[in-house]
Every structure is written in structure tokens, then in C-alpha cells.
Coordinates of C-alpha atoms in Angstrom, one line a residue:
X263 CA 15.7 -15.4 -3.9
X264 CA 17.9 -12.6 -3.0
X265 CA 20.5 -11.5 -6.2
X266 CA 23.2 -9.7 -6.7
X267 CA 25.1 -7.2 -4.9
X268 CA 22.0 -7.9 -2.6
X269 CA 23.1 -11.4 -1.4
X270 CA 26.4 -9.7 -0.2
X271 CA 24.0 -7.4 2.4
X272 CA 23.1 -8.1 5.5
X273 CA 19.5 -8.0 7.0
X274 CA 20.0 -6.0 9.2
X275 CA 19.8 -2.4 10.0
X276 CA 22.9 -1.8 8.3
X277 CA 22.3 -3.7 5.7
X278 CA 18.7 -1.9 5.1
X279 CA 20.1 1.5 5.1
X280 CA 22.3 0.6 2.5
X281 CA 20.3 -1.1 0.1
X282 CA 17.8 1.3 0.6
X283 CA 20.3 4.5 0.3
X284 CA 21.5 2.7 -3.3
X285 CA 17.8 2.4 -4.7
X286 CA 16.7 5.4 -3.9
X287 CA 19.6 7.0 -6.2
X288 CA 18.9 4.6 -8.5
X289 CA 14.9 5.3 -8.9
X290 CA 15.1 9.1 -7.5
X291 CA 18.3 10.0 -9.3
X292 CA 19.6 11.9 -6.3
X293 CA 20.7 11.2 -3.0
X294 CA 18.1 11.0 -0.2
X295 CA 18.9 14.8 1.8
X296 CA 15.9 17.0 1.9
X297 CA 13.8 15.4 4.7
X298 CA 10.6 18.5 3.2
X299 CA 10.3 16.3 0.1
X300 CA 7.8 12.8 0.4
X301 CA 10.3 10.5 -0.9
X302 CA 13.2 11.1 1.4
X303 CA 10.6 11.7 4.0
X304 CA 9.8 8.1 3.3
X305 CA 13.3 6.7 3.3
X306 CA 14.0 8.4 6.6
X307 CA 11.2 6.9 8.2
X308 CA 12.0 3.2 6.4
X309 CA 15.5 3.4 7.7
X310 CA 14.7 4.7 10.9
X311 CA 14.0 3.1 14.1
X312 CA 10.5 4.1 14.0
X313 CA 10.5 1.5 11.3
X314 CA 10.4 -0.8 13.5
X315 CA 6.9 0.3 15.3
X316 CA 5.3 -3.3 16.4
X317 CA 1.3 -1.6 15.5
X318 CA 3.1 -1.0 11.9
X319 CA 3.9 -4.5 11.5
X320 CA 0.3 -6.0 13.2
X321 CA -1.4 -3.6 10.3
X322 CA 0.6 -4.2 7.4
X323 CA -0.7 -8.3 7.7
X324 CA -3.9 -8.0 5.5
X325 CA -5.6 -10.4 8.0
X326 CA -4.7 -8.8 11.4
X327 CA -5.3 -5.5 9.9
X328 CA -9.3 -6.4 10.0
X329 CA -8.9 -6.7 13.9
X330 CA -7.9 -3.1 13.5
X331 CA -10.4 -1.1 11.2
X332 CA -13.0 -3.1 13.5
X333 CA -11.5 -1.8 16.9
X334 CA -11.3 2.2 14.9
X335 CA -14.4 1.9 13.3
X336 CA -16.9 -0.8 14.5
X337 CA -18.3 -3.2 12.1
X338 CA -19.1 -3.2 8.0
X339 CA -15.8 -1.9 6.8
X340 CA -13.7 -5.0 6.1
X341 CA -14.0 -7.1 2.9
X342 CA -15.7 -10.4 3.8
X343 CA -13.4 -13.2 4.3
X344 CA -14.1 -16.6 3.1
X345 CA -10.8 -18.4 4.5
X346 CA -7.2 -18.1 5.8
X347 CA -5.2 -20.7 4.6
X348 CA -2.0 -21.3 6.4
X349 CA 0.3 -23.5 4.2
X350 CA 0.7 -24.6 0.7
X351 CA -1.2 -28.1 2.2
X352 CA -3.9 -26.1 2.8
X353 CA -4.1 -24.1 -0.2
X354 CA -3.7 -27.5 -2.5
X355 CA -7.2 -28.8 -0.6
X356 CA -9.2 -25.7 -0.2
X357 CA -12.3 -25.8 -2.8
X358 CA -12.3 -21.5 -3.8
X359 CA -15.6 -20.1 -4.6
X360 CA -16.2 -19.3 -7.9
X361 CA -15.7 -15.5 -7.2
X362 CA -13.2 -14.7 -5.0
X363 CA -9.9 -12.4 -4.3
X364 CA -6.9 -14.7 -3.3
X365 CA -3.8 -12.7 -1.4
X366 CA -1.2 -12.7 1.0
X367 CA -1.3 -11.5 4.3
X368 CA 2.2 -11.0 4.3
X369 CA 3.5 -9.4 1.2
X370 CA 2.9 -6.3 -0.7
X371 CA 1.1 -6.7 -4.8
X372 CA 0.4 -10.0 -5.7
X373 CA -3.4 -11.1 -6.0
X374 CA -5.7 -12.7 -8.1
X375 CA -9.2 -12.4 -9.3
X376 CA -11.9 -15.1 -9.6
X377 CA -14.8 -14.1 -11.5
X378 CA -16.3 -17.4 -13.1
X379 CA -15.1 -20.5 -11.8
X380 CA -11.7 -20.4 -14.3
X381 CA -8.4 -22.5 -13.2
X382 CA -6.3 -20.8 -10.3
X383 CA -2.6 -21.6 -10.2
X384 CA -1.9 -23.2 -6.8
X385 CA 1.6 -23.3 -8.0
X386 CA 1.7 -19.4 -7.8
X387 CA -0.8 -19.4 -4.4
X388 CA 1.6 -21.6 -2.6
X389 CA 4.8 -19.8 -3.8
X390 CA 4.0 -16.9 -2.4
X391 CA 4.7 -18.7 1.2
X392 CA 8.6 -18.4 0.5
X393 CA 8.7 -14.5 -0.6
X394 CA 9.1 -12.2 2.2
X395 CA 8.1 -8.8 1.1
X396 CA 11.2 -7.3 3.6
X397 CA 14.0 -9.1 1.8
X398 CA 13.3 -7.5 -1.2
X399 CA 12.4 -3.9 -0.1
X400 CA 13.9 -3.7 3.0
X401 CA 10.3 -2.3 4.6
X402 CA 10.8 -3.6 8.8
X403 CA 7.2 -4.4 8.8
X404 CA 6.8 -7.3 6.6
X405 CA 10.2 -8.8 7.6
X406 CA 8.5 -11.1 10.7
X407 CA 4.8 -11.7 9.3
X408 CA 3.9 -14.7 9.0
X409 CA 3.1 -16.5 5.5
X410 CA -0.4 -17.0 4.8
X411 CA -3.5 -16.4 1.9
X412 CA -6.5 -14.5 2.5
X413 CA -9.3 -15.7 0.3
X414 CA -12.0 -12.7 0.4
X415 CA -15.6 -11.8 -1.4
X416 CA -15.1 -9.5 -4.4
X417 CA -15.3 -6.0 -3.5
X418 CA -18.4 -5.3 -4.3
X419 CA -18.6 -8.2 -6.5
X420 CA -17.0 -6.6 -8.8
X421 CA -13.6 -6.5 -10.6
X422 CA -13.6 -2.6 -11.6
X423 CA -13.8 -1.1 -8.5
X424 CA -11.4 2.3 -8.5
X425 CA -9.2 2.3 -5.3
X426 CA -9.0 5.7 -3.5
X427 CA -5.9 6.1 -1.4
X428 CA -5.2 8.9 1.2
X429 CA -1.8 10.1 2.0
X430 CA -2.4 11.2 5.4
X431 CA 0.3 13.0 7.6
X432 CA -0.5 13.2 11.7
X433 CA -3.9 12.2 11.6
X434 CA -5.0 14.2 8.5
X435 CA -5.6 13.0 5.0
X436 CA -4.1 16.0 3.3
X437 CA -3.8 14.0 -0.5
X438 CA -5.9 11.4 -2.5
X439 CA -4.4 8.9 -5.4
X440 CA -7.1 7.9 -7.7
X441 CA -6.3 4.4 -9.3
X442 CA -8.2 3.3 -12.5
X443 CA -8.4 0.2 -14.5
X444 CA -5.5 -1.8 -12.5
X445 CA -6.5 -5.1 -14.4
X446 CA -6.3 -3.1 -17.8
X447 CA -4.6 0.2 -18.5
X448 CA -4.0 1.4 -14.9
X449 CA -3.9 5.7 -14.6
X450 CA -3.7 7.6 -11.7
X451 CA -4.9 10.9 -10.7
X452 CA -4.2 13.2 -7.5
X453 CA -6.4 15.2 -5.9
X454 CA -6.1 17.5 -2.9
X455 CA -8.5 17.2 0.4
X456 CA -10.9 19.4 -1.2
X457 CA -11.3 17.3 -4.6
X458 CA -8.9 20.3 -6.7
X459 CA -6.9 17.7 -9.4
X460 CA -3.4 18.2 -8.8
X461 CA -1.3 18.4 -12.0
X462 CA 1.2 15.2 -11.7
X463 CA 0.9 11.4 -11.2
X464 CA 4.1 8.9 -9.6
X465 CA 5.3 5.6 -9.6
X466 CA 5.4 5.1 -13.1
X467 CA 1.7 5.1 -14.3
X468 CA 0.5 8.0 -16.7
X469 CA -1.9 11.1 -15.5
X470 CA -5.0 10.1 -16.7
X471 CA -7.1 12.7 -18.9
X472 CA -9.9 14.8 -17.5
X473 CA -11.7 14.4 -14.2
X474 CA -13.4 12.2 -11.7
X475 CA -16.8 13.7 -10.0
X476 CA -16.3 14.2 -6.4
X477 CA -17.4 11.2 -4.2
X478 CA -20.5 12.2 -2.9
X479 CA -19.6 10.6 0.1
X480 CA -15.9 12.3 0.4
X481 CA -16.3 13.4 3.7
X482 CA -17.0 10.0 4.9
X483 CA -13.9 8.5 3.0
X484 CA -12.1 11.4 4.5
X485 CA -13.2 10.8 8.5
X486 CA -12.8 7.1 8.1
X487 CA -9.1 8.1 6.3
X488 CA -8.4 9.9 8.8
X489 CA -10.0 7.8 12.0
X490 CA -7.7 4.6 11.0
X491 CA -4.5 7.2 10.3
X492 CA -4.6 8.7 14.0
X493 CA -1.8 5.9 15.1
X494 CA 0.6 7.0 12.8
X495 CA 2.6 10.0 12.0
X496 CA 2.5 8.9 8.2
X497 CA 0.3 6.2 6.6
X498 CA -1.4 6.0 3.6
X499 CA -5.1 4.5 3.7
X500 CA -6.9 2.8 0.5
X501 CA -10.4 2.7 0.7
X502 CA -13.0 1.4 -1.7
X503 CA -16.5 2.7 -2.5
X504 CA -19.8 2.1 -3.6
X505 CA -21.2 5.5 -3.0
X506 CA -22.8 4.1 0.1
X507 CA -20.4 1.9 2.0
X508 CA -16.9 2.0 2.3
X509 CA -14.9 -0.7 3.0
X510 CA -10.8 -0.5 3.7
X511 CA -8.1 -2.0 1.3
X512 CA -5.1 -1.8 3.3
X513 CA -3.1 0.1 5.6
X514 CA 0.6 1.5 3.2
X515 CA 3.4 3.3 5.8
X516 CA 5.7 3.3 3.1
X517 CA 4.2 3.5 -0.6
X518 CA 6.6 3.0 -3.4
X519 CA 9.2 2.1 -0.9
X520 CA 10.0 5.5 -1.1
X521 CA 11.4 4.7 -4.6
X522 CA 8.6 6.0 -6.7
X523 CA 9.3 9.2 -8.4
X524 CA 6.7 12.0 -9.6
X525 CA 5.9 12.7 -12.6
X526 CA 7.1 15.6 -13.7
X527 CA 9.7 15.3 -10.9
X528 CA 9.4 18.9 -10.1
X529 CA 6.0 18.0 -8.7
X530 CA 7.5 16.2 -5.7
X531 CA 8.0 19.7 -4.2
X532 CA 4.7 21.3 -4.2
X533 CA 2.6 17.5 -3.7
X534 CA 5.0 17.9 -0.8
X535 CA 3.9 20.8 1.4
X536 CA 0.2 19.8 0.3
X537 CA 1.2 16.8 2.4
X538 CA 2.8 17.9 5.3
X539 CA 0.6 21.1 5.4
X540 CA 2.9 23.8 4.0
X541 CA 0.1 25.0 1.7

């Protein structure tokens, strides 16, 4: 439900650059003018026509997206899917496995875990069919998806995995976000293409202490990262691993909605030319 000053904006282009231009002084505590930095990189591209690229939109659907690593990379990278469930009829009747992952295709966050057979709230599942990720962010590339749950294996039946996400710019993977413990204390570390730990985190979540090892399969993680990035000038790519296989998360063109602020905020500028290649 839209509230607020937001009820009183149009969805529209318009509208979106306005919303958009308020938030990001709100979370950024500046105005949105020097294009070299990653956040108003970001809102330029959200509020830009580009925004409204139709491969954007085909890949930010969690379901449609698997069409797409399979086309870029063959087969063995997706997370198997047990069902798509296309209304809150369907998700009232459908029997879930005793381990599963339960999301939508069309928005951006919500999940949940199955691990032993415990209670799932349809009541949630099914009210995620009237959110639309665009009303609320303003993001063009959720705005017309179509409302459905993905039921999927565990990743690696497991429920620890640490998700590895590349910020890639023009086909390059240029900066890696290290997420730990995101069903418990959830840290984040930044690393550089050649595994150096960069000295920041963003988006609210603390710089965790010490270091991770270098995958040993990081070049792999970095050609795949890279592969499924070649479309667009900007995308972030999450990928999971066991060491061995890698399998792909989802495809982010805008993360934080461009309203997610480094930590220390002097950062931004030198996390910055690492990503667009200044350094």
C-alpha cells in the first residue's frame, strides 16, 4: 500500500524521478550530482530511460532469469526448481517439501527457509501477490512482472551458504560483496577482483572482522560473473558456492536502489574508481 507523500506521486517517469531524487537525499544526505560516484551512478541509470531495458526486466523475474544463465552458460548453474505457483489458490493447495526456499519471482527480499517440515505461513506466501517491488522503489524492472512464487531445493541443502556478489561494470566484475550469516548476524565484506579486502562495508550492515580465504575457484566465479554481465553496462551478479559448482542467485541492476550508503561514506569515492576502472 502506497503512503504518504507517496500516494500523491505519479507512476510514472515523473513521478519516479522524484521519489527517487527525495530518497536519495534522504539515505545519501546529498543531492544525486557526481555521476563518478556508484550511488548517483545508480540513480542516473534508475531514472533514466535505459531503465527501462526490456532484457532488464525478463532477468530481474527470478524464474525467467533461469532461461537466461542457461542460454550464457549451458546447464548446472540454476537452483533446482520444485514448482511455480501462480496464485494464492495455488499456493493454499501446494504440499511444500520439507526442505525448500519459497520466493517471489517478482519482488526483491522476501523468502523463506524450510529445513524440517515446520509450519509455512501461506498468509505471508500469498500476500506477496499484491506487492509490486516498483511501487515502492521505483526500480522500472519489477513494475510489469508478473506475481508468482518460486519454490526451489536448498542451495546446497543448506541454510549457511555465504552469497558472493560481483559488481561488474561493462562486462567486468571489477568488486565482490561477501555476505555472511543473513539468517543470523548478517556482515559484509568487500574485496577487489584480485581477493585484496577493501576497508568499508554499505547498506547498513557492519564490516566484518578479519578475512575470508580466497575461493579456490575465484576465477570461475569471476568468468561466470562476468559471462552473465556482458548484456549490461552495470549489473551486479550473486553467485553461490560449494568450492566445486556454482550456481547463480540472481541478476541486481540496481542494488540498494541506489539508496545504500558506505560506510565510512568517504569510501564511496575510492570503491568507486575500483568499479568503473579508475584504479
Amino acid at each position: 500500500m502506497r503512503q504518504g507523500i507517496d500516494r500523491l506521486i505519479p507512476l510514472n517517469d515523473f513521478g519516479d524521478r522524484i521519489i527517487s531524487y527525495l530518497r536519495f537525499i534522504r539515505y545519501n544526505g546529498r543531492r544525486p550530482a557526481d555521476i563518478s560516484l556508484l550511488n548517483d551512478y545508480l540513480y542516473h541509470r534508475k531514472t533514466g530511460q535505459g531503465a527501462h531495458d526490456p532484457l532488464q526486466a525478463y532477468v530481474s523475474d527470478k524464474a525467467f532469469l533461469k532461461d537466461y544463465v542457461t542460454a550464457r552458460l549451458g546447464p548446472g548453474h540454476n537452483v533446482p526448481t520444485q514448482a511455480v505457483l501462480g496464485s494464492p489458490a495455488e499456493v493454499q493447495s501446494f504440499d511444500f517439501s520439507d526442505r525448500c526456499a519459497i520466493k517471489p519471482t517478482h519482488l526483491s527480499g522476501p523468502f523463506m527457509l524450510r529445513t524440517a517440515g515446520e509450519p509455512v505461513s501461506r498468509e505471508v506466501i500469498c500476500s506477496w501477490f499484491d506487492k509490486n517491488h516498483y511501487v515502492w522503489t521505483r526500480e522500472k524492472n519489477y513494475r510489469y512482472l508478473t506475481p508468482r512464487v518460486i519454490v526451489e531445493d536448498l542451495i546446497f541443502d543448506r541454510t549457511d551458504n555465504a552469497d558472493i556478489k560481483f559488481y561488474c561494470y561493462r562486462g567486468r566484475a571489477r568488486m565482490v560483496q561477501l555476505d555472511l550469516g543473513r539468517t543470523g548476524t548478517h556482515e559484509r565484506m568487500y574485496y577487489n577482483r584480485d581477493w585484496v579486502k577493501l576497508p568499508f562495508s554499505k547498506g547498513g550492515r557492519p564490516m566484518a572482522d578479519g578475512e575470508t580465504p580466497r575461493p579456490e575457484n575465484l576465477d570461475a566465479l569471476l568468468q561466470i560473473a562476468d559471462r552473465l554481465s556482458a548484456d549490461f553496462e552495470f549489473v551486479r551478479v550473486d553467485l553461490y558456492t560449494d568450492g566445486d559448482t556454482i550456481l547463480v542467485g540472481e541478476l541486481t541492476h540496481c542494488p540498494g536502489s541506489a539508496n545504500s550508503p558506505f560506510i565510512p561514506a568517504s569510501a564511496e569515492r575510492a570503491a568507486s574508481d575500483i568499479l568503473f576502472g579508475r584504479v
